[in-house]
Short mmCIF file of C-alpha atoms in Angstrom, two decimals:
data_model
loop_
_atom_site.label_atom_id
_atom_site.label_comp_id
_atom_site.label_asym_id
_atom_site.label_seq_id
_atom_site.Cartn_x
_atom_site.Cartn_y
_atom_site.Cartn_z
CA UNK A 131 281.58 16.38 96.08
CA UNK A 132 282.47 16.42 92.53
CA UNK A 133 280.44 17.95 89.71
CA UNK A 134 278.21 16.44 87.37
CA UNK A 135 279.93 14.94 84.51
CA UNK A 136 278.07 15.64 81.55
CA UNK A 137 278.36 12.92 78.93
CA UNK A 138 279.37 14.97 75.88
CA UNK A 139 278.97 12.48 72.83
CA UNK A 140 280.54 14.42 69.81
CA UNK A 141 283.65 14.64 72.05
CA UNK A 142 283.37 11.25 73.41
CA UNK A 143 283.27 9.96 69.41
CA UNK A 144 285.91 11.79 68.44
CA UNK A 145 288.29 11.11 70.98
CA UNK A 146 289.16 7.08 68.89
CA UNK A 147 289.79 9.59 66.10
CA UNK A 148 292.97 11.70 67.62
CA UNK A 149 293.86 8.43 69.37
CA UNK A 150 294.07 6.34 66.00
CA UNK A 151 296.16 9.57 64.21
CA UNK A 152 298.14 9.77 67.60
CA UNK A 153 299.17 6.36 67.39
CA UNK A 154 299.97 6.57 64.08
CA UNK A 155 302.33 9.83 64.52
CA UNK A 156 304.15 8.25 67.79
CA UNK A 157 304.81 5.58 65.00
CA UNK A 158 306.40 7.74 62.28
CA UNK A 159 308.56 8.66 64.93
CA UNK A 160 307.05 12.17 65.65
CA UNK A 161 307.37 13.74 69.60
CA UNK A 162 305.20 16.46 69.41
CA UNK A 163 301.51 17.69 67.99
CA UNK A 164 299.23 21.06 67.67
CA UNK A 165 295.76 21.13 68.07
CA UNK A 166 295.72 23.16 64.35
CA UNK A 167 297.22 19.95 63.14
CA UNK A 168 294.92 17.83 64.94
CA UNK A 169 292.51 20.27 63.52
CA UNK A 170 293.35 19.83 59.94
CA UNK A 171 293.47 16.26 59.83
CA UNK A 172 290.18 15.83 61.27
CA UNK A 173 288.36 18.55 59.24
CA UNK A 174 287.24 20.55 62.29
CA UNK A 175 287.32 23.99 64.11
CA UNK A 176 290.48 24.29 65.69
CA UNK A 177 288.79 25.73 69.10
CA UNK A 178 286.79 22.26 68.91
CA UNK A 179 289.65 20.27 69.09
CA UNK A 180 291.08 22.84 71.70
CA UNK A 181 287.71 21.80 73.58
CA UNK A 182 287.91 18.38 73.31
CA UNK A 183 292.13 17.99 74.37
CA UNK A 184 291.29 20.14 77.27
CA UNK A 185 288.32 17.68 78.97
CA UNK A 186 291.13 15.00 78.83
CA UNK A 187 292.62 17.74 81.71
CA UNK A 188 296.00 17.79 79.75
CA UNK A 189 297.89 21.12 79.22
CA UNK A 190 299.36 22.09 76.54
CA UNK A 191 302.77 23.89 76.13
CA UNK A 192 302.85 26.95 74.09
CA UNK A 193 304.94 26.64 70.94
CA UNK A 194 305.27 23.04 71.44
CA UNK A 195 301.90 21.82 71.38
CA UNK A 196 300.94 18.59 73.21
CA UNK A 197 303.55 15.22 74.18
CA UNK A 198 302.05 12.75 71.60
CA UNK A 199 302.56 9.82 74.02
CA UNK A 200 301.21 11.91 77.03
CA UNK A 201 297.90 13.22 75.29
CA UNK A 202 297.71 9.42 73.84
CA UNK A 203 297.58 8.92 77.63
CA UNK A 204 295.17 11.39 78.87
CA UNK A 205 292.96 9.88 75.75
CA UNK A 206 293.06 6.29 77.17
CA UNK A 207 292.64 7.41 80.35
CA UNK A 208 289.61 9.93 79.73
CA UNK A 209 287.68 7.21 77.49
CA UNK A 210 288.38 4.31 80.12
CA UNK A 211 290.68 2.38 77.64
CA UNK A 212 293.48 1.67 80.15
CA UNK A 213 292.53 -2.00 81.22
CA UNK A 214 291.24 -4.87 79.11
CA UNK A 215 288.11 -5.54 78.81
CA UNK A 216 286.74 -8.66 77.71
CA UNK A 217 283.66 -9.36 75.98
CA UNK A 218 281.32 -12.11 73.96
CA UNK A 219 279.91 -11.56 70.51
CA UNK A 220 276.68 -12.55 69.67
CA UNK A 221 276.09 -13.07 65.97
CA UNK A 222 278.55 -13.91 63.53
CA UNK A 223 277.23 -12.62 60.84
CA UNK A 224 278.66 -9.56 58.09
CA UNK A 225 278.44 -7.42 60.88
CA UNK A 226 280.20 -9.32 63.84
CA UNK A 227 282.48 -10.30 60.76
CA UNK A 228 283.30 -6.57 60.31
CA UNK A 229 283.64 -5.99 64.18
CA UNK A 230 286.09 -9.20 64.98
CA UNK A 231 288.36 -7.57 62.11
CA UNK A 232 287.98 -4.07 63.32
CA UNK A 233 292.62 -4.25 64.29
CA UNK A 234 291.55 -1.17 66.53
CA UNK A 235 289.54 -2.64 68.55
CA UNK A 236 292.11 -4.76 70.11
CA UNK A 237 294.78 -1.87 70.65
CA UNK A 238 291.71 -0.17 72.54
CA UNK A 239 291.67 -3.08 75.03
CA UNK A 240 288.45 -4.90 73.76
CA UNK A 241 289.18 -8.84 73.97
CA UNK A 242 286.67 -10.76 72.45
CA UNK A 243 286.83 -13.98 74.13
CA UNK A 244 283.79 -15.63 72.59
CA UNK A 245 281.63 -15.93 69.34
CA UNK A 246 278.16 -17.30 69.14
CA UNK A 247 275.66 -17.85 66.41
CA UNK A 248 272.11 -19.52 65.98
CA UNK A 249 272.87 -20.66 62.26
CA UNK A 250 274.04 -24.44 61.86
CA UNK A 251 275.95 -23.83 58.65
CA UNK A 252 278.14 -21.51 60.71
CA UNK A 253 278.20 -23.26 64.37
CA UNK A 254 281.41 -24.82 65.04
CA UNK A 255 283.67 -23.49 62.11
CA UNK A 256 286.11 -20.82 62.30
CA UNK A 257 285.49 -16.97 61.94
CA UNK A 258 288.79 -15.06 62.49
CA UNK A 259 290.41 -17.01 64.84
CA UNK A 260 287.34 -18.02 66.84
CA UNK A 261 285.21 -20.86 66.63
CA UNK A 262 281.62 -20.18 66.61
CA UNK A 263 279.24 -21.66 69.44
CA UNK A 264 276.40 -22.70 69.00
CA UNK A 265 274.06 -19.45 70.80
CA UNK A 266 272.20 -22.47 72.75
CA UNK A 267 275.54 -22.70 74.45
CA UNK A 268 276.33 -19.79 75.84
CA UNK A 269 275.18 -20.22 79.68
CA UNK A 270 277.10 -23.13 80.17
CA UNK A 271 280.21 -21.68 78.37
CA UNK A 272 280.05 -18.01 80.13
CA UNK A 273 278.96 -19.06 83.49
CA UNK A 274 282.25 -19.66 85.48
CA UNK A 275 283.52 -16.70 83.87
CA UNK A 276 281.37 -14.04 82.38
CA UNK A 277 282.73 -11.11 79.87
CA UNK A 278 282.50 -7.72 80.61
CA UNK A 279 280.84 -6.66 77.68
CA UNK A 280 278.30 -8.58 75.48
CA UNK A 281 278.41 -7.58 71.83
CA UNK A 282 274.93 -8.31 70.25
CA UNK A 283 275.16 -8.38 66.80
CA UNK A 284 272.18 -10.67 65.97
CA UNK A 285 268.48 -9.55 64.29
CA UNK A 286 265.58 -7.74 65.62
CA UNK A 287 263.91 -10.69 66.53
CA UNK A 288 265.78 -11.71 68.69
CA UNK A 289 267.86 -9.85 69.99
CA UNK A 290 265.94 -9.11 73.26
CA UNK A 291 266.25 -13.11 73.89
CA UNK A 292 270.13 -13.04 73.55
CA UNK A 293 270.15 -9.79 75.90
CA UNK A 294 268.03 -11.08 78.60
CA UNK A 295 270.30 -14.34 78.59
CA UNK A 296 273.64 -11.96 78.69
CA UNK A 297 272.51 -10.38 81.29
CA UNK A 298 270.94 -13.39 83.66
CA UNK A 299 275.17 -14.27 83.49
CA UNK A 300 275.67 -10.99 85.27
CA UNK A 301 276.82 -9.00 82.09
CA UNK A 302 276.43 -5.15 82.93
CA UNK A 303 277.34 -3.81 79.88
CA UNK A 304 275.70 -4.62 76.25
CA UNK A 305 277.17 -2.71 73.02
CA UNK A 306 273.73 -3.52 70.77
CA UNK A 307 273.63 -2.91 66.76
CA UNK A 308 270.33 -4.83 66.48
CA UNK A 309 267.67 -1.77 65.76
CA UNK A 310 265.50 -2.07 68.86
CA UNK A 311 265.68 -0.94 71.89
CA UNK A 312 266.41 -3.26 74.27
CA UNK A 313 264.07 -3.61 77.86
CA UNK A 314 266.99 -4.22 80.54
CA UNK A 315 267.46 -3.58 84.30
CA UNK A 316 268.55 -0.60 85.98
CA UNK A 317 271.82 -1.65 86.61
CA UNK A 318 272.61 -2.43 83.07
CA UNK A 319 274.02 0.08 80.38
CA UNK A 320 273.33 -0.18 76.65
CA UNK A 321 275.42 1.45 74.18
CA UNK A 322 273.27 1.11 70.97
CA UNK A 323 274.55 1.80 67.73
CA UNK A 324 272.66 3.20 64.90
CA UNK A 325 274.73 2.76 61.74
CA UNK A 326 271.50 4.79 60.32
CA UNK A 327 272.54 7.81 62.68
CA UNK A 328 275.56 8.44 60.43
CA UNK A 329 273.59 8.26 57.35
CA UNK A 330 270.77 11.06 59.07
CA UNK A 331 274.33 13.27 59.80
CA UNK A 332 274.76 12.96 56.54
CA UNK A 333 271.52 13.35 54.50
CA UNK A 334 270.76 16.72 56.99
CA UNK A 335 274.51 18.14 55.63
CA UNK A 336 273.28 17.13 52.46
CA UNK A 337 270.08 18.90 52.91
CA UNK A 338 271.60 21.86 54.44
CA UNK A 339 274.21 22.11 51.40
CA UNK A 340 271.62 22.08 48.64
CA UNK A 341 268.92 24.14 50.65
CA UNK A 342 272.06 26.29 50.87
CA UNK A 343 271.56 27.09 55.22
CA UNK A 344 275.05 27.08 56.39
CA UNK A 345 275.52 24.53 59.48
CA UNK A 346 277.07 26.27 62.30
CA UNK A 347 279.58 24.66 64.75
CA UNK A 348 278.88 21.04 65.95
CA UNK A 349 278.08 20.95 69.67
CA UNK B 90 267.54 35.83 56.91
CA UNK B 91 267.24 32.89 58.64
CA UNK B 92 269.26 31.70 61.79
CA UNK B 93 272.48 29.52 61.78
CA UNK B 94 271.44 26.20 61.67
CA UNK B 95 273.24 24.10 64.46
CA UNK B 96 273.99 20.35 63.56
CA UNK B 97 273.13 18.77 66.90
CA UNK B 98 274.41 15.32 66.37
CA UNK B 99 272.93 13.27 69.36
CA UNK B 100 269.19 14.61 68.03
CA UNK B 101 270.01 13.57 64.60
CA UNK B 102 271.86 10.17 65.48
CA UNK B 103 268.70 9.30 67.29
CA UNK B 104 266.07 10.20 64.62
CA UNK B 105 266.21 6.82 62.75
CA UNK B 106 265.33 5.12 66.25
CA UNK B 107 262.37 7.21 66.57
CA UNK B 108 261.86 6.72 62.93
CA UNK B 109 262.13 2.76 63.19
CA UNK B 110 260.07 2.75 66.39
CA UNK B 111 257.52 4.69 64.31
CA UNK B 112 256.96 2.86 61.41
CA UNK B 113 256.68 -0.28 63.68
CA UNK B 114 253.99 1.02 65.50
CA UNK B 115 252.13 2.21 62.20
CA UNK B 116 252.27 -0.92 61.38
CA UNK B 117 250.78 -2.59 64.19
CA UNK B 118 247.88 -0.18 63.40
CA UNK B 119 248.76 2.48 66.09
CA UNK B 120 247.76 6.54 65.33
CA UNK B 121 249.05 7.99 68.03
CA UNK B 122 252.54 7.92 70.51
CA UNK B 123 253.07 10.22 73.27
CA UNK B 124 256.80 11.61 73.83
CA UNK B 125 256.82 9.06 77.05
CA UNK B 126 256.03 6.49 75.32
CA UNK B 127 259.28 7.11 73.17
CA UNK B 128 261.30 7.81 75.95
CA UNK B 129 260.48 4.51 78.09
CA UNK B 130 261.19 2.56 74.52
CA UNK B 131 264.69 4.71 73.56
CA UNK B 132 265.59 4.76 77.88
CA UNK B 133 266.31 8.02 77.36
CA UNK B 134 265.13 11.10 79.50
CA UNK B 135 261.43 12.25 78.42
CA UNK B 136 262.82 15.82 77.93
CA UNK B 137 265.45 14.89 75.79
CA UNK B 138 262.97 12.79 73.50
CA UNK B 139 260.13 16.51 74.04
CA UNK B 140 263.71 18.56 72.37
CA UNK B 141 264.11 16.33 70.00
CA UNK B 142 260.70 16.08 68.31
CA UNK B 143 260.20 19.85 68.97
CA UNK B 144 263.10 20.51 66.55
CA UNK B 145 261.28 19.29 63.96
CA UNK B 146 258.66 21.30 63.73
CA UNK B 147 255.85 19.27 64.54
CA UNK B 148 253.41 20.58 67.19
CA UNK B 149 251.76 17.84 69.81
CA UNK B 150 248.53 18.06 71.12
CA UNK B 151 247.86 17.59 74.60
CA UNK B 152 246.39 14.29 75.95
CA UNK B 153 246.27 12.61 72.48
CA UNK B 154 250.25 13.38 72.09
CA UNK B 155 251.56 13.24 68.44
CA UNK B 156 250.02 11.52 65.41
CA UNK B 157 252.21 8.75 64.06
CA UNK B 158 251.80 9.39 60.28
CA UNK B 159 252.28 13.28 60.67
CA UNK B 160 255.71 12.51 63.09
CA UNK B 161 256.90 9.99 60.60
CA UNK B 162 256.53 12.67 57.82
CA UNK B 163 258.38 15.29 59.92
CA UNK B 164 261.15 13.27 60.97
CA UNK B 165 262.14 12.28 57.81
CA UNK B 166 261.44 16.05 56.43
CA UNK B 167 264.42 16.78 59.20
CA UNK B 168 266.42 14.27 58.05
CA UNK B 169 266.25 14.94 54.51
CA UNK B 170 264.71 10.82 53.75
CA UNK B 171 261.98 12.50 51.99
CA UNK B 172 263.39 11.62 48.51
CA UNK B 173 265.50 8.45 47.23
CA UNK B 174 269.36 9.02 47.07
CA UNK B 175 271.51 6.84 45.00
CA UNK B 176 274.58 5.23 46.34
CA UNK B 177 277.70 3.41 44.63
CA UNK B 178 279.56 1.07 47.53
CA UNK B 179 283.03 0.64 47.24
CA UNK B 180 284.59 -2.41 49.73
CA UNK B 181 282.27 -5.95 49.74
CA UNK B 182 284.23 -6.83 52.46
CA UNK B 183 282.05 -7.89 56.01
CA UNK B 184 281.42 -4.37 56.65
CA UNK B 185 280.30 -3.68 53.09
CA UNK B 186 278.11 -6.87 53.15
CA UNK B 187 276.69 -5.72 56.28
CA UNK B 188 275.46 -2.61 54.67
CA UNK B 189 273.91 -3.69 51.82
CA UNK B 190 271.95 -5.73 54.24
CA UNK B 191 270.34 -3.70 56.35
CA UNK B 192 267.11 -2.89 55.19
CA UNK B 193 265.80 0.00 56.91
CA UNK B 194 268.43 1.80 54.85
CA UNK B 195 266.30 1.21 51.59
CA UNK B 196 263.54 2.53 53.74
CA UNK B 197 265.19 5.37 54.15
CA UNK B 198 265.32 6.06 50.75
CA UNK B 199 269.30 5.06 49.99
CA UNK B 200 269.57 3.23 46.57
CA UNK B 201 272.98 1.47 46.64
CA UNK B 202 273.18 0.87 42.70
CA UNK B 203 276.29 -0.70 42.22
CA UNK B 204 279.13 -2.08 44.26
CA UNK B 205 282.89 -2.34 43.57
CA UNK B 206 286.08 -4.19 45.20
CA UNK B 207 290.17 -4.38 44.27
CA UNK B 208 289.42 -8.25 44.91
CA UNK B 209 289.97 -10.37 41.90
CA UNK B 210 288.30 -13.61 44.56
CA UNK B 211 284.88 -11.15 44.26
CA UNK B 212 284.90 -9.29 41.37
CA UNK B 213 282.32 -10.59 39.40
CA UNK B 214 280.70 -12.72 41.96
CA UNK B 215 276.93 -11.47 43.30
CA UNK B 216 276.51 -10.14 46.53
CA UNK B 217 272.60 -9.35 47.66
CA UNK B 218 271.46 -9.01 44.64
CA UNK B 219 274.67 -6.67 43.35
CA UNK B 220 277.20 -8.02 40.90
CA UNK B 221 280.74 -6.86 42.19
CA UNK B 222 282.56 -4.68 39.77
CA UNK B 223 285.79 -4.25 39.69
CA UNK B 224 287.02 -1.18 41.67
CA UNK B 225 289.43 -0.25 37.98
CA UNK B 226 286.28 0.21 36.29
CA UNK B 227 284.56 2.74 38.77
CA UNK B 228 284.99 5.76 36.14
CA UNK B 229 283.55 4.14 33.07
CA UNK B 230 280.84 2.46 34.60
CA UNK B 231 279.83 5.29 37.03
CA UNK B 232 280.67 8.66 34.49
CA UNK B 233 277.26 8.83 32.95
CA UNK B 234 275.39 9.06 36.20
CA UNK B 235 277.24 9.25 38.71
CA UNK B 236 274.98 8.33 41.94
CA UNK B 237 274.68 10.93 44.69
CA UNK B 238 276.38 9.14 47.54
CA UNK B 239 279.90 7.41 47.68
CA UNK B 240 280.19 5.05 50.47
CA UNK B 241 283.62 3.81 51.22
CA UNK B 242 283.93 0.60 53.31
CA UNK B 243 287.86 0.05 51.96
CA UNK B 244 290.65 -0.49 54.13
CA UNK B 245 292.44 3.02 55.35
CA UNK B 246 295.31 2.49 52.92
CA UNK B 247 293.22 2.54 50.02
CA UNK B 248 290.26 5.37 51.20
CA UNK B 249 291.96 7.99 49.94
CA UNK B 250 293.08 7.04 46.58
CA UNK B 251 289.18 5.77 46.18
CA UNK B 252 287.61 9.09 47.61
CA UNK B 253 289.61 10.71 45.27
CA UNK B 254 288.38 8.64 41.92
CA UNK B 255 284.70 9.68 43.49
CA UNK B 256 285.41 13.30 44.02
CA UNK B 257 286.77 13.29 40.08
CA UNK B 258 283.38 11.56 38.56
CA UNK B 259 281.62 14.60 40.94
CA UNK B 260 280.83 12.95 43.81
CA UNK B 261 280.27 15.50 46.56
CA UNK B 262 278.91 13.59 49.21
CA UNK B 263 281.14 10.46 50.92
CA UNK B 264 280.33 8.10 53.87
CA UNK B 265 283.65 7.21 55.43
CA UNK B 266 283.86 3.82 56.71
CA UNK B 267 287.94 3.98 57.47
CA UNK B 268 289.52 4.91 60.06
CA UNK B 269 291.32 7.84 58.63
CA UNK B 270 290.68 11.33 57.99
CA UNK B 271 290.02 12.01 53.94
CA UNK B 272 291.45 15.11 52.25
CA UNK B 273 288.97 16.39 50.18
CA UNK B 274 287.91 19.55 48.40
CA UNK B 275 285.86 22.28 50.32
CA UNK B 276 282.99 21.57 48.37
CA UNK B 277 283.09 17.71 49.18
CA UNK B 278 281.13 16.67 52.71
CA UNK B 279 282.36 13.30 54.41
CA UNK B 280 280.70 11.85 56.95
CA UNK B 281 283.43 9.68 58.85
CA UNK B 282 281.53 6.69 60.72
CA UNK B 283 283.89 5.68 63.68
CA UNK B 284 282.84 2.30 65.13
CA UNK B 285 285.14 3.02 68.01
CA UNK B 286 283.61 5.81 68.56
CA UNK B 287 280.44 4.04 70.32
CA UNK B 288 282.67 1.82 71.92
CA UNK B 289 284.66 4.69 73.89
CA UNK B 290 280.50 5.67 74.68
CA UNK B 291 280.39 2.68 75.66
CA UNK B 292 283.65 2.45 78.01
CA UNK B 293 283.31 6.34 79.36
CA UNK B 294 279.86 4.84 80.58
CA UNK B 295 281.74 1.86 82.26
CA UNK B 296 283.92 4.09 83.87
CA UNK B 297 281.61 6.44 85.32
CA UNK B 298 279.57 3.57 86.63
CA UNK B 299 282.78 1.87 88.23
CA UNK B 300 283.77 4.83 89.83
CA UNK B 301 280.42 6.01 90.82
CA UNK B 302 280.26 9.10 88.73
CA UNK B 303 276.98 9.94 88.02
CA UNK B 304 276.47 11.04 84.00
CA UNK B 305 274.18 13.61 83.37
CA UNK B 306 271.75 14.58 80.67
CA UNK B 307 273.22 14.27 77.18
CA UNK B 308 273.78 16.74 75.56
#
């Protein structure tokens, strides 16, 4: 029986972070990496990046650090981004604008098949390469072949509407940016994303810096 | 002297939900929320939401749980969204847009004053409310006063040359849209939003559930 594995978020966050600069060194042409250099480029404790590398289970040699293109493995592999996974987005607004053109996205496997919106002004022209449903259509367009992943993008309001359709199709797996909390089944997993989490990071650095309380270590 | 404050990301990054939550309810005339009542709506252990709320100093009272008004007030004392904090945004592209839309951030007390891009097609054009300046200008327009907060939403080849015009008007305080790692000065504080970095939350939850790994508490 294996061990509980705890689901450690700062790592978990980071871990697109060393892949994107990974990806970028194999590039240049480079064979080999530190964790200091890993380190300095992301503006962290080297023993936190030590930390991090080593929950991917790679080893490193001494002197030569880490393989780029096997720790760019052990990366994929610990985050799950070995396979494709396909998904819909829901809402085609700034925000699923901004997410289509996200180039990262695609190296990472993510293969948005589908775009929907409610608005008539944007139903049925082109947004990055996809035309835009119409969001009345997605049962009969997703039904033979559902996404992995639904991406909901789309207001408060209704967001829970668009959800509970996703997931009448069989979707498992919802990545939601609206700001509520969404009601689903047990056997459905919601990744929600706060863009106003990264401005309460910031604003309690702030705080700390001009209350002058050193931050210790991120865990 | 007082103890080494630890930055506990997953606490903070879920404040603004509680926060949002919050001020709904206070608006639909509630006074009081119990810490289950916050865990059912967040799906999110009742312990975990009991940690959180403890760590801001508030104290609950039995049966009646917490009042709203007093949480609110606390939460945001945490956070730091007690006062406004004024923002310049650098990028209209989608994400950009996206940003200046969202309107709990106002709530929150950011003040995005002005807004710049490097794109002749939207310099000078308005964007919610915001006339877009061109990015050339950014030191004579922003030298008198410069705002408190630099938020860069500019592609990764640009971020650095940009973070560095903001670190020269004084700007000690950047929110990182890019995907790369700035260099700044010791004194600076970036805050580096990753949108991958929910989606590999996202995928490590996938992969646990495929395999049948159970997750455990976050941490």
């Amino acid at each position: 029986m294996g061990r509980l594995k705890i689901l450690n978020s700062p790592t978990i966050r980071r871990m697109p972070s060393y892949l994107h600069k990974l990806l970028r060194m194999r590039f240049e042409g480079r064979t080999h990496v530190s964790s200091l250099e890993l380190a300095e480029y992301m503006n962290i404790e080297w023993i936190v990046v030590r930390r991090d590398i080593a929950l991917t289970g790679i080893k490193g040699q001494r002197r030569v650090g880490y393989e780029i293109n096997e720790l760019i493995e052990y990366i994929r592999d610990y985050i799950g981004w070995t396979n494709p996974m396909t998904a819909t987005l829901i809402g085609a607004g700034a925000l699923g604008t901004a997410i289509l053109g996200y180039d990262d996205f695609a190296r990472y496997g993510l293969q948005i098949e589908s775009v929907f919106d409610c608005d008539s002004n944007k139903i049925g022209r082109e947004l990055r390469g996809h035309e835009i449903y119409d969001v009345a259509t997605i049962r009969t367009r997703l039904k033979a072949n559902p996404p992995k992943i639904g991406i909901l993008c789309v207001s408060n309001s209704t967001a829970q509407l668009v959800a509970d359709q996703l997931i009448a199709l069989g979707i498992k797996f919802i990545w939601n940016f609206a700001s509520i909390c969404l009601k689903v089944p047990d056997d459905v997993i919601v990744q929600r994303e706060v863009l106003a989490g990264g401005l309460a990071m910031l604003c309690v650095k702030i705080k700390s810096r001009e209350s002058e309380t050193p931050l210790g270590l991120e865990e």
